[in-house]
PDB file of N, CA and C in Angstrom:
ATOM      1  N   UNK A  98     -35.837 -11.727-152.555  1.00 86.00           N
ATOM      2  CA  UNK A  98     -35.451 -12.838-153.396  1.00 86.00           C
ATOM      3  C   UNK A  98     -36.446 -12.958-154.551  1.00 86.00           C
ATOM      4  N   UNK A  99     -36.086 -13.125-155.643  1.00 96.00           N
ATOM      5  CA  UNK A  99     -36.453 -13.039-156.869  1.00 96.00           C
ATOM      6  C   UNK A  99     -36.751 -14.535-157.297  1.00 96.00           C
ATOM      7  N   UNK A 100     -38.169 -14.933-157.343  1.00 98.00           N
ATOM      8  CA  UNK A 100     -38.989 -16.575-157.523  1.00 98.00           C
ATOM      9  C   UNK A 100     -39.025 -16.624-158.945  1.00 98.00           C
ATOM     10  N   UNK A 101     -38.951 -17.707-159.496  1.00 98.00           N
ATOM     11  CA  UNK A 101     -38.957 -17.429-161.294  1.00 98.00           C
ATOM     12  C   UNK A 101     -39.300 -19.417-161.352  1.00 98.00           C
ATOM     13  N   UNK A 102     -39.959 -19.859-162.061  1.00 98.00           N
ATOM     14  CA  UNK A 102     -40.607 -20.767-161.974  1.00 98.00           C
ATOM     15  C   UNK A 102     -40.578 -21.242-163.774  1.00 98.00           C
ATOM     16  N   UNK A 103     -40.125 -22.104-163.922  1.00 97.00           N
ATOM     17  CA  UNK A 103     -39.398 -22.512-165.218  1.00 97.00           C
ATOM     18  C   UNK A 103     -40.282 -23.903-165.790  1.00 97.00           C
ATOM     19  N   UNK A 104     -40.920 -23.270-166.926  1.00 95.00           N
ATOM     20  CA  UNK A 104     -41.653 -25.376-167.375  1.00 95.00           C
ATOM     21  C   UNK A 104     -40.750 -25.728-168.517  1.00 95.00           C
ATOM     22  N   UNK A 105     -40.843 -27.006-168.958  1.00 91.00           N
ATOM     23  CA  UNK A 105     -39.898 -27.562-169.505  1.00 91.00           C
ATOM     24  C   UNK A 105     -38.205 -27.604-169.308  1.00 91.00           C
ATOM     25  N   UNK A 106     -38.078 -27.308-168.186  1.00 90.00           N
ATOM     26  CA  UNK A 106     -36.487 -27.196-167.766  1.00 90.00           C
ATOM     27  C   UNK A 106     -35.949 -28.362-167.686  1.00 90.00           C
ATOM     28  N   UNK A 107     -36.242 -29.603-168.322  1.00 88.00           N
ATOM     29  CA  UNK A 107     -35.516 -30.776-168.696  1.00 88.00           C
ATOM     30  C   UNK A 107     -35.003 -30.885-169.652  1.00 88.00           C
ATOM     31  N   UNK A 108     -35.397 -30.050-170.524  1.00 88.00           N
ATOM     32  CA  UNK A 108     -35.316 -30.086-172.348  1.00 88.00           C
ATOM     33  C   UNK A 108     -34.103 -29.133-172.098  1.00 88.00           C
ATOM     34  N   UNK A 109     -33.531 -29.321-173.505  1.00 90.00           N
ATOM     35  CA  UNK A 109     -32.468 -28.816-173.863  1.00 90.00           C
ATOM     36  C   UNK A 109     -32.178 -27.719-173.335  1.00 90.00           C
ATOM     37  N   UNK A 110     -33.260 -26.632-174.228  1.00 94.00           N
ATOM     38  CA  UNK A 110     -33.542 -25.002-174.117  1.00 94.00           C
ATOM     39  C   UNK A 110     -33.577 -24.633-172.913  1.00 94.00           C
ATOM     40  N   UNK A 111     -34.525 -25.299-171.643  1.00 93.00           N
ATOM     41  CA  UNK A 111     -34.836 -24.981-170.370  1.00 93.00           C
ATOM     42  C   UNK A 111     -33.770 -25.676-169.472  1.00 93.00           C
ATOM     43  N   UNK A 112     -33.409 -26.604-169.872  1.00 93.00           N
ATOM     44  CA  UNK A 112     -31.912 -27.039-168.222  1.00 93.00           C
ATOM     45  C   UNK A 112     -30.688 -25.900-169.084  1.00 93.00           C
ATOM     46  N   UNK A 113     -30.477 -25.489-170.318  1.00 96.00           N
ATOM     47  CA  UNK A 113     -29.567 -24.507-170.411  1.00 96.00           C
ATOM     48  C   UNK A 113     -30.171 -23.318-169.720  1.00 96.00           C
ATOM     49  N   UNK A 114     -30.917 -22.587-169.421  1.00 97.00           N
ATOM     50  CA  UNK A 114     -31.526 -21.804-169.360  1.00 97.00           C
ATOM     51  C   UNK A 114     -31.324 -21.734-167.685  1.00 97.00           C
ATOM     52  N   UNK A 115     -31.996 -22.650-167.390  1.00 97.00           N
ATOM     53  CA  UNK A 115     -31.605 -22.705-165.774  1.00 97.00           C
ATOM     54  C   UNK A 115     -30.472 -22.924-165.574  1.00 97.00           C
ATOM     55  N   UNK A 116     -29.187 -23.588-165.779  1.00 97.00           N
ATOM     56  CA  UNK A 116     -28.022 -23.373-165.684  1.00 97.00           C
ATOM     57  C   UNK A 116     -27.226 -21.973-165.676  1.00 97.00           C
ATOM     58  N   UNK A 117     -27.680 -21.527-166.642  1.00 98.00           N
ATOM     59  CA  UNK A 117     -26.915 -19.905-166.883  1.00 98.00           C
ATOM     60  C   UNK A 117     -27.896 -19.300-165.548  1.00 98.00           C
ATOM     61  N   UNK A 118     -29.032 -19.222-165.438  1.00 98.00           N
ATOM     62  CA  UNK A 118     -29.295 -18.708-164.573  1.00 98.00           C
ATOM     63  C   UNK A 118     -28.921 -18.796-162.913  1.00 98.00           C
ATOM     64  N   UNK A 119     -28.211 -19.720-163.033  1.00 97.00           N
ATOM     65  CA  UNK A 119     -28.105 -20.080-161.283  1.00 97.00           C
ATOM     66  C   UNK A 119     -26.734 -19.489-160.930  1.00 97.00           C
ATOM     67  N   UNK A 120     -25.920 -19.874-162.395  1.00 98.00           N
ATOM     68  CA  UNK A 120     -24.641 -19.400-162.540  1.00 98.00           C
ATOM     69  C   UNK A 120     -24.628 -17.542-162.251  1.00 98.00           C
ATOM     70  N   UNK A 121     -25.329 -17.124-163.239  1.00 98.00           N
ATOM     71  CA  UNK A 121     -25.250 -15.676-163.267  1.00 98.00           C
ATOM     72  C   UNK A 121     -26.434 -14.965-162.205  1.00 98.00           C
ATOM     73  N   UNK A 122     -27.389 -15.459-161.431  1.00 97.00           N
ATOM     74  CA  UNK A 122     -28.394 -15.262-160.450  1.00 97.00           C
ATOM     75  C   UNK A 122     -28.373 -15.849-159.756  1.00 97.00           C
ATOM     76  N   UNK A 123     -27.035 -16.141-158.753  1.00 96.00           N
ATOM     77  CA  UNK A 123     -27.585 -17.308-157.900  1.00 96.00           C
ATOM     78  C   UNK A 123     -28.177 -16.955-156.655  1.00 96.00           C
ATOM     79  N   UNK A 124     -29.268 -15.630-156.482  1.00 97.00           N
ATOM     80  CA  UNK A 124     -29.906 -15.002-155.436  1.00 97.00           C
ATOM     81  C   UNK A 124     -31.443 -15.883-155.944  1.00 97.00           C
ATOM     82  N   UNK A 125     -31.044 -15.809-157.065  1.00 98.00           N
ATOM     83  CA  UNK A 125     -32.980 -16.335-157.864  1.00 98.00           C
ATOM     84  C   UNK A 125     -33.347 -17.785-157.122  1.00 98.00           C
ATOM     85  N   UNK A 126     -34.623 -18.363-156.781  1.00 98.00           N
ATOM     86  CA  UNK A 126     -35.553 -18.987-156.138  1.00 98.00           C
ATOM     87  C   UNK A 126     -35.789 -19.552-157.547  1.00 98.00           C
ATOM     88  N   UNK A 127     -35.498 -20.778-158.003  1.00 98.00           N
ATOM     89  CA  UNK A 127     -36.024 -21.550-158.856  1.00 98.00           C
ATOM     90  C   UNK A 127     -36.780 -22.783-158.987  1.00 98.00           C
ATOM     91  N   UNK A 128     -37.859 -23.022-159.381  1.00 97.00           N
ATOM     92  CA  UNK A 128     -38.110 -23.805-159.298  1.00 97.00           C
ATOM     93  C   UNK A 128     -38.870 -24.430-160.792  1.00 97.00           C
ATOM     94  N   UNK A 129     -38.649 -25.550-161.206  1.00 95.00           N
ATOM     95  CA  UNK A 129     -38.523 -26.153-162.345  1.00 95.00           C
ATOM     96  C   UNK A 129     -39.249 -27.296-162.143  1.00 95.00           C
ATOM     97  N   UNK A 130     -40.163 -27.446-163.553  1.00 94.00           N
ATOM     98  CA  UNK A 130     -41.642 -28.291-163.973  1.00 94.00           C
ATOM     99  C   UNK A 130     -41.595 -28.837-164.883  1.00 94.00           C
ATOM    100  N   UNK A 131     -40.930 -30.169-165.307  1.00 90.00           N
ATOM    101  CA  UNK A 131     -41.191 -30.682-166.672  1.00 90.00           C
ATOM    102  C   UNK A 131     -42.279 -32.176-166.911  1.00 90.00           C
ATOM    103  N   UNK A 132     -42.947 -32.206-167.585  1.00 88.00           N
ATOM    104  CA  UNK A 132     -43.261 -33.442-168.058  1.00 88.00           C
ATOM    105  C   UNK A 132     -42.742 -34.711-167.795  1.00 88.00           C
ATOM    106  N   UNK A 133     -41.859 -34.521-168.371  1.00 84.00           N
ATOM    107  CA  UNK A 133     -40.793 -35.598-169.098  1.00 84.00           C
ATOM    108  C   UNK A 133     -41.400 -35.903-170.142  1.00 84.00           C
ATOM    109  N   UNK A 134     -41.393 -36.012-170.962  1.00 80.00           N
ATOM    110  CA  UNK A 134     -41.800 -37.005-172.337  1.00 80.00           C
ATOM    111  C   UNK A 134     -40.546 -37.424-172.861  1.00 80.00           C
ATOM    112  N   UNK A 135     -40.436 -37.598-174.295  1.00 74.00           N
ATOM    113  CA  UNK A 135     -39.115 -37.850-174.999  1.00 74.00           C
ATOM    114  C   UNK A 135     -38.126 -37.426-174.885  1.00 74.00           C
ATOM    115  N   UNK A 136     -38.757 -35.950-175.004  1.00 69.00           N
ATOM    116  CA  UNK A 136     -37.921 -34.559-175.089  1.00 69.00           C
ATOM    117  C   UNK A 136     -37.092 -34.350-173.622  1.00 69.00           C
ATOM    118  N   UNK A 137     -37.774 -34.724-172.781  1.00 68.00           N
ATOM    119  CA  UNK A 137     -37.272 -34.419-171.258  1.00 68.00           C
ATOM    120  C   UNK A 137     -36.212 -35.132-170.786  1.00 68.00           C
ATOM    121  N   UNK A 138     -35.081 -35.032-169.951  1.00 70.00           N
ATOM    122  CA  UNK A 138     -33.919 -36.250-169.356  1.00 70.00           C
ATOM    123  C   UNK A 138     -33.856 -35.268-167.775  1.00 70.00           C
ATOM    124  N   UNK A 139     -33.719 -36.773-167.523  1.00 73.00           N
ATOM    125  CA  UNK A 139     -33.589 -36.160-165.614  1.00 73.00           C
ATOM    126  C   UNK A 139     -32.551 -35.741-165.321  1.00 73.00           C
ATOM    127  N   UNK A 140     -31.266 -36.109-166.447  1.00 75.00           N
ATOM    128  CA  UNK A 140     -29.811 -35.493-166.192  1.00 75.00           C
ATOM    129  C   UNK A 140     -29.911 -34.427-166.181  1.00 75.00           C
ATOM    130  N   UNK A 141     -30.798 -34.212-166.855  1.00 67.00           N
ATOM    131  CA  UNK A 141     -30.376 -32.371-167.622  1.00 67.00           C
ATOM    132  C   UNK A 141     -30.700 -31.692-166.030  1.00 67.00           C
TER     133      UNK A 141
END
């Protein structure tokens, strides 16, 4: 299993990013680190 560890994955760039990835890798181990600041939303 393939671990891949993602910062800013709240922001735009990074929850798209992890999306396509789960979609098209869904063997990959993700795990995702954001801040939050402005830029960040918990939806994403």
């Amino acid at each position: 299993m393939t671990k891949m560890l993602v910062t800013g994955g709240a922001g735009f760039i990074g929850s798209n990013f992890v999306h396509y990835t789960v979609k098209h890798k869904p063997e990959y181990d993700i795990t995702v680190i954001d801040k939050l600041t402005y830029a960040g939303n918990r939806a994403n």
